[in-house]
PDB file of C-alpha atoms in Angstrom:
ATOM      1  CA  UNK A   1     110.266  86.324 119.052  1.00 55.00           C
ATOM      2  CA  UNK A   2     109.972  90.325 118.183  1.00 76.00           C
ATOM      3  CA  UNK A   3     108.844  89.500 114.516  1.00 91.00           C
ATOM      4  CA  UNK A   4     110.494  91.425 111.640  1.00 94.00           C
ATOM      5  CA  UNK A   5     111.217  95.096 112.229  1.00 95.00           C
ATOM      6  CA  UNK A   6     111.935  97.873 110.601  1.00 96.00           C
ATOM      7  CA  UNK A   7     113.576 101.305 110.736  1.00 96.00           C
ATOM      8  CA  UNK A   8     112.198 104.253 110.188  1.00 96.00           C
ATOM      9  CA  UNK A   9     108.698 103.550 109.783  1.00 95.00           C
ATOM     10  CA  UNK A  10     108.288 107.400 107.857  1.00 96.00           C
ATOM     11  CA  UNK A  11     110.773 108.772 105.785  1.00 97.00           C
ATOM     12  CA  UNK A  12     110.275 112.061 103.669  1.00 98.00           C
ATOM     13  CA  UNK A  13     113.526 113.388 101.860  1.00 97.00           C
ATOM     14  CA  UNK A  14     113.645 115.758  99.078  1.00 97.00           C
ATOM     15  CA  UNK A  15     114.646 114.427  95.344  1.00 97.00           C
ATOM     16  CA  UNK A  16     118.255 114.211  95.194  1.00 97.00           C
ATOM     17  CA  UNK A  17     118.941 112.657  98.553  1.00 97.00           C
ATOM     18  CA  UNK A  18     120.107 109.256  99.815  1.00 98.00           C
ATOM     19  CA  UNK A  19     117.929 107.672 102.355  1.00 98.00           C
ATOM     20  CA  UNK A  20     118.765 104.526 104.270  1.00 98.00           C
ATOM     21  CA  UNK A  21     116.260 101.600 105.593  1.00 97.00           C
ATOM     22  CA  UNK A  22     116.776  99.230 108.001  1.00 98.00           C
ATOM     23  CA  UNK A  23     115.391  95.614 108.570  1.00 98.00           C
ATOM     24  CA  UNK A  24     115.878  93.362 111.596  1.00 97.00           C
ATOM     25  CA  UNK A  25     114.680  89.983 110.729  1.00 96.00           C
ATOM     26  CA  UNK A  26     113.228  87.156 113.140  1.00 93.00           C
ATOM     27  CA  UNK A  27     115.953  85.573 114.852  1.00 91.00           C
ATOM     28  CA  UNK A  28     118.255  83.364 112.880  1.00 84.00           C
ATOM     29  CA  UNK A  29     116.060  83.413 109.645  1.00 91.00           C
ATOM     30  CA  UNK A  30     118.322  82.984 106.610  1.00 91.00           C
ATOM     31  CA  UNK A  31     115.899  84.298 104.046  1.00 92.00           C
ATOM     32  CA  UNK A  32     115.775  87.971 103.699  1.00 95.00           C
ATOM     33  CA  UNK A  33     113.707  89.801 101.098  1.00 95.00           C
ATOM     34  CA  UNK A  34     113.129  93.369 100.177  1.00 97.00           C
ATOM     35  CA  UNK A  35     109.582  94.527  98.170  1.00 96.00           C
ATOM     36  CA  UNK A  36     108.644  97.377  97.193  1.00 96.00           C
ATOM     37  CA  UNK A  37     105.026  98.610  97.383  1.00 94.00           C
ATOM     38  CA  UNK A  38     103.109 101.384  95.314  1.00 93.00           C
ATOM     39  CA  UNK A  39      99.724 103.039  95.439  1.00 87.00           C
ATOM     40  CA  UNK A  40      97.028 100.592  94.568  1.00 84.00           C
ATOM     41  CA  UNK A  41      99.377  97.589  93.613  1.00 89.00           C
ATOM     42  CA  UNK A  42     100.799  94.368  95.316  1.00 92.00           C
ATOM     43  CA  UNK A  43     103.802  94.271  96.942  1.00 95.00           C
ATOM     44  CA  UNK A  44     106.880  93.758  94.291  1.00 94.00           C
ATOM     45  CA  UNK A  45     109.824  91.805  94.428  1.00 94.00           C
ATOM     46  CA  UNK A  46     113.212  93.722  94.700  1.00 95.00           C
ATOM     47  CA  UNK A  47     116.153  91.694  96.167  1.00 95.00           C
ATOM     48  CA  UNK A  48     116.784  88.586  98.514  1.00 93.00           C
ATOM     49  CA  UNK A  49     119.289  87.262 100.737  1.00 94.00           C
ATOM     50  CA  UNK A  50     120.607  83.483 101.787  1.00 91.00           C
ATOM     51  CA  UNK A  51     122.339  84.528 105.017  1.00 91.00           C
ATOM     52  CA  UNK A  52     124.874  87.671 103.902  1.00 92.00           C
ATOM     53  CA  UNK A  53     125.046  86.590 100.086  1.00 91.00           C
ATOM     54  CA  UNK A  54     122.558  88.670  97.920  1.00 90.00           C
ATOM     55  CA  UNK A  55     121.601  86.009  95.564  1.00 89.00           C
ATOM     56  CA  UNK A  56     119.052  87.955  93.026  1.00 87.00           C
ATOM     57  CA  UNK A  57     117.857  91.466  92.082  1.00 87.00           C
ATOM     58  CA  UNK A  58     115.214  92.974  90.324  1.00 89.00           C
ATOM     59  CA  UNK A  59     115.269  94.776  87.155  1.00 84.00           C
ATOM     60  CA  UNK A  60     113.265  97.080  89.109  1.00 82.00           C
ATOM     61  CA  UNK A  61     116.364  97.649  91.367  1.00 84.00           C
ATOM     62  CA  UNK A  62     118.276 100.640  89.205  1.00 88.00           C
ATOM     63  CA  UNK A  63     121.923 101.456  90.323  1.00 92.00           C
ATOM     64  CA  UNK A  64     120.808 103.944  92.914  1.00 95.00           C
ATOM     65  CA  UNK A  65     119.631 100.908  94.923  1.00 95.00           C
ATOM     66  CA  UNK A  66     122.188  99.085  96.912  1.00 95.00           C
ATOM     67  CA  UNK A  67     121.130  96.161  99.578  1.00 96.00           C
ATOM     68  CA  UNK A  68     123.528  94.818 101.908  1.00 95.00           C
ATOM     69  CA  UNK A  69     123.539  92.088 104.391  1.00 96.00           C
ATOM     70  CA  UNK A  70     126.491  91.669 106.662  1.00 91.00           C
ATOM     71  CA  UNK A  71     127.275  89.446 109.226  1.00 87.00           C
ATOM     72  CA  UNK A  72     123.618  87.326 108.124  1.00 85.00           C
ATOM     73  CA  UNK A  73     121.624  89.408 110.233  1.00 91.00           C
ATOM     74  CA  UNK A  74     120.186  92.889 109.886  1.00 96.00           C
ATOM     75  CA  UNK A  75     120.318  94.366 106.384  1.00 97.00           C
ATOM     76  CA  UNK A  76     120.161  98.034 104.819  1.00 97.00           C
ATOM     77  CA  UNK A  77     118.634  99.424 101.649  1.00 97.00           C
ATOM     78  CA  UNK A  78     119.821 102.732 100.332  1.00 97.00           C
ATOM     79  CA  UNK A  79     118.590 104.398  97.354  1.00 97.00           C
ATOM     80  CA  UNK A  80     120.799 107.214  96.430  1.00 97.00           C
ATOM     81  CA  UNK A  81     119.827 110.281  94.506  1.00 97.00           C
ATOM     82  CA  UNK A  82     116.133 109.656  95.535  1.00 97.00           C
ATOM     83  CA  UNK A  83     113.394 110.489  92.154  1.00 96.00           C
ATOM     84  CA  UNK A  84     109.478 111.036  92.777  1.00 95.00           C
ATOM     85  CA  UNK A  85     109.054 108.066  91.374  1.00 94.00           C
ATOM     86  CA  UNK A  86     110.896 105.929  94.202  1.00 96.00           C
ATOM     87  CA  UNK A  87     108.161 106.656  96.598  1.00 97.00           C
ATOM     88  CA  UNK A  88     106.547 103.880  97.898  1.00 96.00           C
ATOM     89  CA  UNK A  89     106.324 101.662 101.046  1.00 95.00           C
ATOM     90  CA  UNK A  90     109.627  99.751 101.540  1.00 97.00           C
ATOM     91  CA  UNK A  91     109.004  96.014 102.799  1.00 97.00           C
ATOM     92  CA  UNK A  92     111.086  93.187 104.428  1.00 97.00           C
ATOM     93  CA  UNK A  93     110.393  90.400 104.940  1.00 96.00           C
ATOM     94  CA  UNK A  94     112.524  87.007 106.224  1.00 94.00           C
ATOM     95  CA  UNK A  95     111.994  83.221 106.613  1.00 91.00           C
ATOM     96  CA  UNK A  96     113.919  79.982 107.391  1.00 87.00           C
ATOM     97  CA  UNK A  97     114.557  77.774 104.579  1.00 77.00           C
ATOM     98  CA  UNK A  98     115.774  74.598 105.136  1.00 71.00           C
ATOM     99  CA  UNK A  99     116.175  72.964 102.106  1.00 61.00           C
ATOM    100  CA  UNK A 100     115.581  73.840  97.958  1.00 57.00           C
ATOM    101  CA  UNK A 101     112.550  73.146  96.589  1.00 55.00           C
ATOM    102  CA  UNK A 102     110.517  73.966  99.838  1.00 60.00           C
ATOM    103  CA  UNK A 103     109.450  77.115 101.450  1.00 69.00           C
ATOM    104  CA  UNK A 104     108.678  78.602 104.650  1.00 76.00           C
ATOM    105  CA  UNK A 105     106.322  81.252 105.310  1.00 85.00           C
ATOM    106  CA  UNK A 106     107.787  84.879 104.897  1.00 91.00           C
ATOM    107  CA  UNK A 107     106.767  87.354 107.918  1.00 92.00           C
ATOM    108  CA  UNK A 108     106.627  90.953 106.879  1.00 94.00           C
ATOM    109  CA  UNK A 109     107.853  93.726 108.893  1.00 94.00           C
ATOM    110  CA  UNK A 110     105.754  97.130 108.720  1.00 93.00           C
ATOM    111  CA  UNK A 111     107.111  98.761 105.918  1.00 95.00           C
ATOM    112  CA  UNK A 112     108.902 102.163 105.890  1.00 96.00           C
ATOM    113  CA  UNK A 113     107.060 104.539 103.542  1.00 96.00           C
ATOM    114  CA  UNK A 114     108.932 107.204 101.977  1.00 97.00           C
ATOM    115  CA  UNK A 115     107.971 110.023 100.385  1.00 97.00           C
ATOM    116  CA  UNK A 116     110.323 111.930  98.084  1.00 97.00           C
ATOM    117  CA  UNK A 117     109.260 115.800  97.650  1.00 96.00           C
TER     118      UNK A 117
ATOM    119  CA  UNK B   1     106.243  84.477  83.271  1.00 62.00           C
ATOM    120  CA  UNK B   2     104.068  83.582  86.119  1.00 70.00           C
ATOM    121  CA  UNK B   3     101.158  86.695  87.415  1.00 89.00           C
ATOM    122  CA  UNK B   4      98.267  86.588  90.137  1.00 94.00           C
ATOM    123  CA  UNK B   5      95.432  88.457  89.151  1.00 95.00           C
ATOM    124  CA  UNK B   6      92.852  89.760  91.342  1.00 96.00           C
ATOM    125  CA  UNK B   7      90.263  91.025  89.178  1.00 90.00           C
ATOM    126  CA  UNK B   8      88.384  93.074  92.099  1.00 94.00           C
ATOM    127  CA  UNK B   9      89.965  95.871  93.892  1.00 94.00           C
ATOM    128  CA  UNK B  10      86.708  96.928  96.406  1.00 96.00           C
ATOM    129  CA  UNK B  11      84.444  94.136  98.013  1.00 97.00           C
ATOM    130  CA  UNK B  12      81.836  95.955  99.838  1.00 97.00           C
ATOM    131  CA  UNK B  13      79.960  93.281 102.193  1.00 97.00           C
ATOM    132  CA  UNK B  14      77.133  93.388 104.646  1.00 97.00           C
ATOM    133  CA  UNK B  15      78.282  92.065 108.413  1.00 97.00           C
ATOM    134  CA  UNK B  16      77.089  88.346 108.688  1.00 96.00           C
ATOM    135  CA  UNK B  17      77.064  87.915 104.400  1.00 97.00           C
ATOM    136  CA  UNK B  18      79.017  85.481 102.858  1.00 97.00           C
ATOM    137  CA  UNK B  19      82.343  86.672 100.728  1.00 97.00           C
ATOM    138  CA  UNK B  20      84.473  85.598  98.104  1.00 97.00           C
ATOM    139  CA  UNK B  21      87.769  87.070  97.010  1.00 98.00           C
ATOM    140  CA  UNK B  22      88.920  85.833  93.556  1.00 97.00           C
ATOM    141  CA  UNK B  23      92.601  85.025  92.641  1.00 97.00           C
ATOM    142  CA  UNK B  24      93.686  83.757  89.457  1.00 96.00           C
ATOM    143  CA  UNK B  25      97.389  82.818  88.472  1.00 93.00           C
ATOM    144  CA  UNK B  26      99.032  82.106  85.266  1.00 89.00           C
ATOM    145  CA  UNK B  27     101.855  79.143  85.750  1.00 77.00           C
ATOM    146  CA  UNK B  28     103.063  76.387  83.719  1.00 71.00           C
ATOM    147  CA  UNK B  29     104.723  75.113  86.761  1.00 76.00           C
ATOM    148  CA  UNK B  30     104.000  73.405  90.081  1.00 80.00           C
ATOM    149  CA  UNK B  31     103.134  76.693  92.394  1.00 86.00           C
ATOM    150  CA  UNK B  32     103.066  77.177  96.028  1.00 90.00           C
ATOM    151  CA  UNK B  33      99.643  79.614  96.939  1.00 93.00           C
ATOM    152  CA  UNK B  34      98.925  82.373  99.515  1.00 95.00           C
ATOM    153  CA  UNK B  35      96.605  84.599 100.898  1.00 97.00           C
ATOM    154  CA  UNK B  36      98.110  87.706 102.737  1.00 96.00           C
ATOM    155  CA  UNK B  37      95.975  90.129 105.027  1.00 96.00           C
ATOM    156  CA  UNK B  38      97.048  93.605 105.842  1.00 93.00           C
ATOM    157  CA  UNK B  39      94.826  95.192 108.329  1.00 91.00           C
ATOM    158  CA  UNK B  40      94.687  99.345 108.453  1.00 85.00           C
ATOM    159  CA  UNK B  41      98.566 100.959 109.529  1.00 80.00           C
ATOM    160  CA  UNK B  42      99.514  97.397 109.498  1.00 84.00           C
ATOM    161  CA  UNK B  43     102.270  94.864 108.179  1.00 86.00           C
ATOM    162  CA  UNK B  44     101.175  92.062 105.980  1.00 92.00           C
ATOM    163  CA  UNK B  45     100.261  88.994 107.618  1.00 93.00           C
ATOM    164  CA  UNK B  46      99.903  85.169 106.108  1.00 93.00           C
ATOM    165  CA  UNK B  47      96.428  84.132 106.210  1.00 95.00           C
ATOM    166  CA  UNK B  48      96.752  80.489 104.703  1.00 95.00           C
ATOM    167  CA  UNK B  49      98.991  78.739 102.036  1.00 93.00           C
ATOM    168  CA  UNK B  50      98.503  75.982  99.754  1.00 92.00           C
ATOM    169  CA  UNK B  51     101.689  73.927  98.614  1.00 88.00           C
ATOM    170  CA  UNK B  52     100.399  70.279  98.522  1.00 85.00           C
ATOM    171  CA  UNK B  53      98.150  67.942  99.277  1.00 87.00           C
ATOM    172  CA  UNK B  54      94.318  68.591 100.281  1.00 89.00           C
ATOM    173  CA  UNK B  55      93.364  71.231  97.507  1.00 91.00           C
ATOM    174  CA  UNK B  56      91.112  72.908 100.861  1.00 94.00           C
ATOM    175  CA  UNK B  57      93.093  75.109 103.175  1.00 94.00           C
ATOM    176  CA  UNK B  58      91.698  76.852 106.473  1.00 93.00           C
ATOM    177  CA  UNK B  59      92.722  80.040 108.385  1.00 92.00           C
ATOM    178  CA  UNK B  60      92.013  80.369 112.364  1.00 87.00           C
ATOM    179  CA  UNK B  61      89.389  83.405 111.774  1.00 89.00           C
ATOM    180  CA  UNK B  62      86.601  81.478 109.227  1.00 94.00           C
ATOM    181  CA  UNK B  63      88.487  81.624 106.034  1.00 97.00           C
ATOM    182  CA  UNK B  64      88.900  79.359 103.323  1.00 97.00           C
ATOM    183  CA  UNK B  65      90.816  78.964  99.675  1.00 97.00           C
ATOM    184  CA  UNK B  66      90.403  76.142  97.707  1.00 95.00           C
ATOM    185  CA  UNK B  67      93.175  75.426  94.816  1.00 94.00           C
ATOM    186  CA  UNK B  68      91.919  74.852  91.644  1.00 93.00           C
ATOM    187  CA  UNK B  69      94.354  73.687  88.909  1.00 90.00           C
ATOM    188  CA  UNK B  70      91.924  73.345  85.977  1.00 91.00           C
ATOM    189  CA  UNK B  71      91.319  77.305  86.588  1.00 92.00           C
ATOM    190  CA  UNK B  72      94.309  78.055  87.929  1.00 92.00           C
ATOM    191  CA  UNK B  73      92.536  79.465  90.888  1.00 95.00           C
ATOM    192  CA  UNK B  74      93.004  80.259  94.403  1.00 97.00           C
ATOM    193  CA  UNK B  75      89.330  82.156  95.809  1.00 97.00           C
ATOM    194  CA  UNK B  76      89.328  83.063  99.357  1.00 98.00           C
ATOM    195  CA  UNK B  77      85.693  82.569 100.733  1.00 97.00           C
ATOM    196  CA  UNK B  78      84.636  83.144 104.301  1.00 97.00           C
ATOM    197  CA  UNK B  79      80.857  81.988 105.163  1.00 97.00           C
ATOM    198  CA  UNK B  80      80.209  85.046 107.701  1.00 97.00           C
ATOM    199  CA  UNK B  81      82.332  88.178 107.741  1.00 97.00           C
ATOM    200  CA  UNK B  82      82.361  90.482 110.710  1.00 96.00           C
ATOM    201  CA  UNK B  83      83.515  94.273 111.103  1.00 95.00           C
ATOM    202  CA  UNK B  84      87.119  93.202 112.228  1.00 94.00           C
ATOM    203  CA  UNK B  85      87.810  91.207 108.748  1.00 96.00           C
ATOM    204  CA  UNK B  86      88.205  95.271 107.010  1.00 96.00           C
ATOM    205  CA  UNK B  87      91.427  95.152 105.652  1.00 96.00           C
ATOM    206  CA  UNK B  88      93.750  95.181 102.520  1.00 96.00           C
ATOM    207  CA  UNK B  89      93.782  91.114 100.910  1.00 97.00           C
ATOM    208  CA  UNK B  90      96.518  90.502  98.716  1.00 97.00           C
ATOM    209  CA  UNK B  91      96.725  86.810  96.433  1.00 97.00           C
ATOM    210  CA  UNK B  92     100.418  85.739  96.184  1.00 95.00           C
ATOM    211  CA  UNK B  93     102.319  82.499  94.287  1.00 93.00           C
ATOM    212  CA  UNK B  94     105.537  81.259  94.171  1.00 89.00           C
ATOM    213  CA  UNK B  95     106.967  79.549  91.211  1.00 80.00           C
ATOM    214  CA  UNK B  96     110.510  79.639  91.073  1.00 72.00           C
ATOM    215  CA  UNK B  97     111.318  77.233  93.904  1.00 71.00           C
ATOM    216  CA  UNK B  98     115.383  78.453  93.487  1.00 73.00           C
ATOM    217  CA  UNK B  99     114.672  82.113  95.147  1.00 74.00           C
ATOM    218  CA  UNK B 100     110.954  81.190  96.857  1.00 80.00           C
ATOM    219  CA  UNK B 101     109.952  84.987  95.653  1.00 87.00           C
ATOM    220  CA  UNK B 102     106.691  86.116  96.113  1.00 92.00           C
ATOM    221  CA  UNK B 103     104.681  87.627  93.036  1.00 93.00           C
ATOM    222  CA  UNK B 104     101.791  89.431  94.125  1.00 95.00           C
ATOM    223  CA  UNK B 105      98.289  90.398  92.779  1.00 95.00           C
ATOM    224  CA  UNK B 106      97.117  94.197  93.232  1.00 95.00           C
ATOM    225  CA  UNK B 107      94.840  93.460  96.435  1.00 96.00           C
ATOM    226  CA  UNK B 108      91.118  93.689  97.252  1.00 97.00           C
ATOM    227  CA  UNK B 109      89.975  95.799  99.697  1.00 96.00           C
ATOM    228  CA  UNK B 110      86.877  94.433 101.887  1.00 97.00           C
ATOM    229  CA  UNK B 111      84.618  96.748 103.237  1.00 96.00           C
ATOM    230  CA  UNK B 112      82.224  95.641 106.196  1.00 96.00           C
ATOM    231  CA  UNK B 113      79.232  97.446 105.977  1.00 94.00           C
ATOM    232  CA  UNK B 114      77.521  97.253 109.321  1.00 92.00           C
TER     233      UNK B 114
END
C-alpha cells in the first residue's frame, strides 16, 4: 500500500488562473476528503466523497472550486480564476468506512501548496 | 457548532522533560478524538484516537491522551520527549457521525531544545 498521494506537490500560478490538483487515494478506500490548510491554522474541511458521489461541501468552497470523483478512485480539485487569498496547502485525505455511525482513520497525503502571485 | 481549541501554539521543551499538549473541544454530542502529527516537509500522520471505551489511549512512540468529558478535554502528554518528537501537533474531533469530517484546532508546535 503506496498511502495517499498527491499531484503536484508545488504549484505557483498567477491570480486569474485555473490550477488543477490531483489525489490518488489508498487502494479501494471509499472516503475521500479535501482540506484546505492556511498559515498558522488547522487543516479545514472543504468537500468529501462516498465512492464517486460528492456528498457535502463547505461554505468555504466558492464557485471557483469544483471537486470531482469519477470512476471512485482518483479525484481532482480545480479552483478557477485563482485570488491571493486561495493560497494555502491543499490536503487529501481517504479512509474505508464500513458502516454509519463509525469511522476509520483518515491517512493524509502530502499536500500540494500553492501559491497564487 | 462543535470547535477544538488548542490554546498554545509554541511548546518549547528540554530533551528528556516531560510535555503536555492541551486540547479542548466544545460538543454537545458523543465525539470521536484525535491527535495528528506532522513532522517538518511532511504529511499529517494519526498519532492516537479516542472513540470509546478506556478514556486512556497510547501511541507506539511514548505518547498519551486521556479523554476527559467533564472538561471536554483531550491533553496529549508524553513522560520523556526526545529531539525526533519536533514537529507540527494538531487536536482534531469528529461530531457529525453522517460525513465523519474532521474539525481541527490551530496546532502546537514542539520545540526540542537539546
Amino acid at each position: 500500500d503506496t498511502g495517499v498521494s498527491q499531484d503536484p506537490r508545488h504549484k505557483i500560478t498567477k491570480r486569474g488562473q485555473n490550477v488543477t490538483f490531483r489525489c490518488d487515494p489508498i487502494s479501494e478506500h471509499n472516503r475521500l476528503y479535501w482540506y484546505r490548510q492556511t498559515l498558522g491554522q488547522g487543516p479545514e474541511f472543504l468537500t468529501y466523497f462516498q465512492n464517486e458521489a460528492q456528498l457535502e461541501k463547505s461554505r468555504l468552497l466558492s464557485d471557483r472550486f469544483s471537486a470531482e470523483r469519477p470512476k471512485g478512485s482518483f479525484s481532482t480539485l480545480e479552483i478557477q480564476r485563482t485570488e491571493q487569498g486561495d493560497s494555502a496547502m491543499y490536503l487529501c485525505a481517504s479512509s474505508n468506512l464500513q458502516q454509519r455511525g463509525g469511522t476509520d482513520t483518515q491517512y493524509f497525503g502530502p499536500g500540494t501548496r500553492l501559491t497564487v502571485l | 457548532a462543535q470547535s477544538v481549541t488548542q490554546l498554545d501554539s509554541q511548546v518549547p521543551v528540554f530533551e528528556e522533560a516531560p510535555v503536555e499538549l492541551r486540547c479542548n473541544y466544545s460538543s454537545s454530542v458523543s465525539v470521536y478524538l484525535f491527535w495528528y502529527v506532522q513532522y517538518p516537509n511532511q504529511g499529517l500522520q494519526l498519532l492516537l484516537k479516542y472513540l470509546s471505551g478506556s478514556t486512556l489511549v497510547k501511541s507506539i512512540n511514548g505518547f498519551e491522551a486521556e479523554f476527559n468529558k467533564s472538561q471536554t478535554s483531550f491533553h496529549l502528554r508524553k513522560p520523556s520527549v526526545h529531539i525526533s518528537d519536533t514537529a507540527e501537533y494538531f487536536c482534531a474531533a469528529i461530531t457529525n457521525f453522517g460525513n465523519e469530517k474532521l474539525t481541527f484546532g490551530t496546532g502546537t508546535r514542539l520545540t526540542i531544545i537539546p
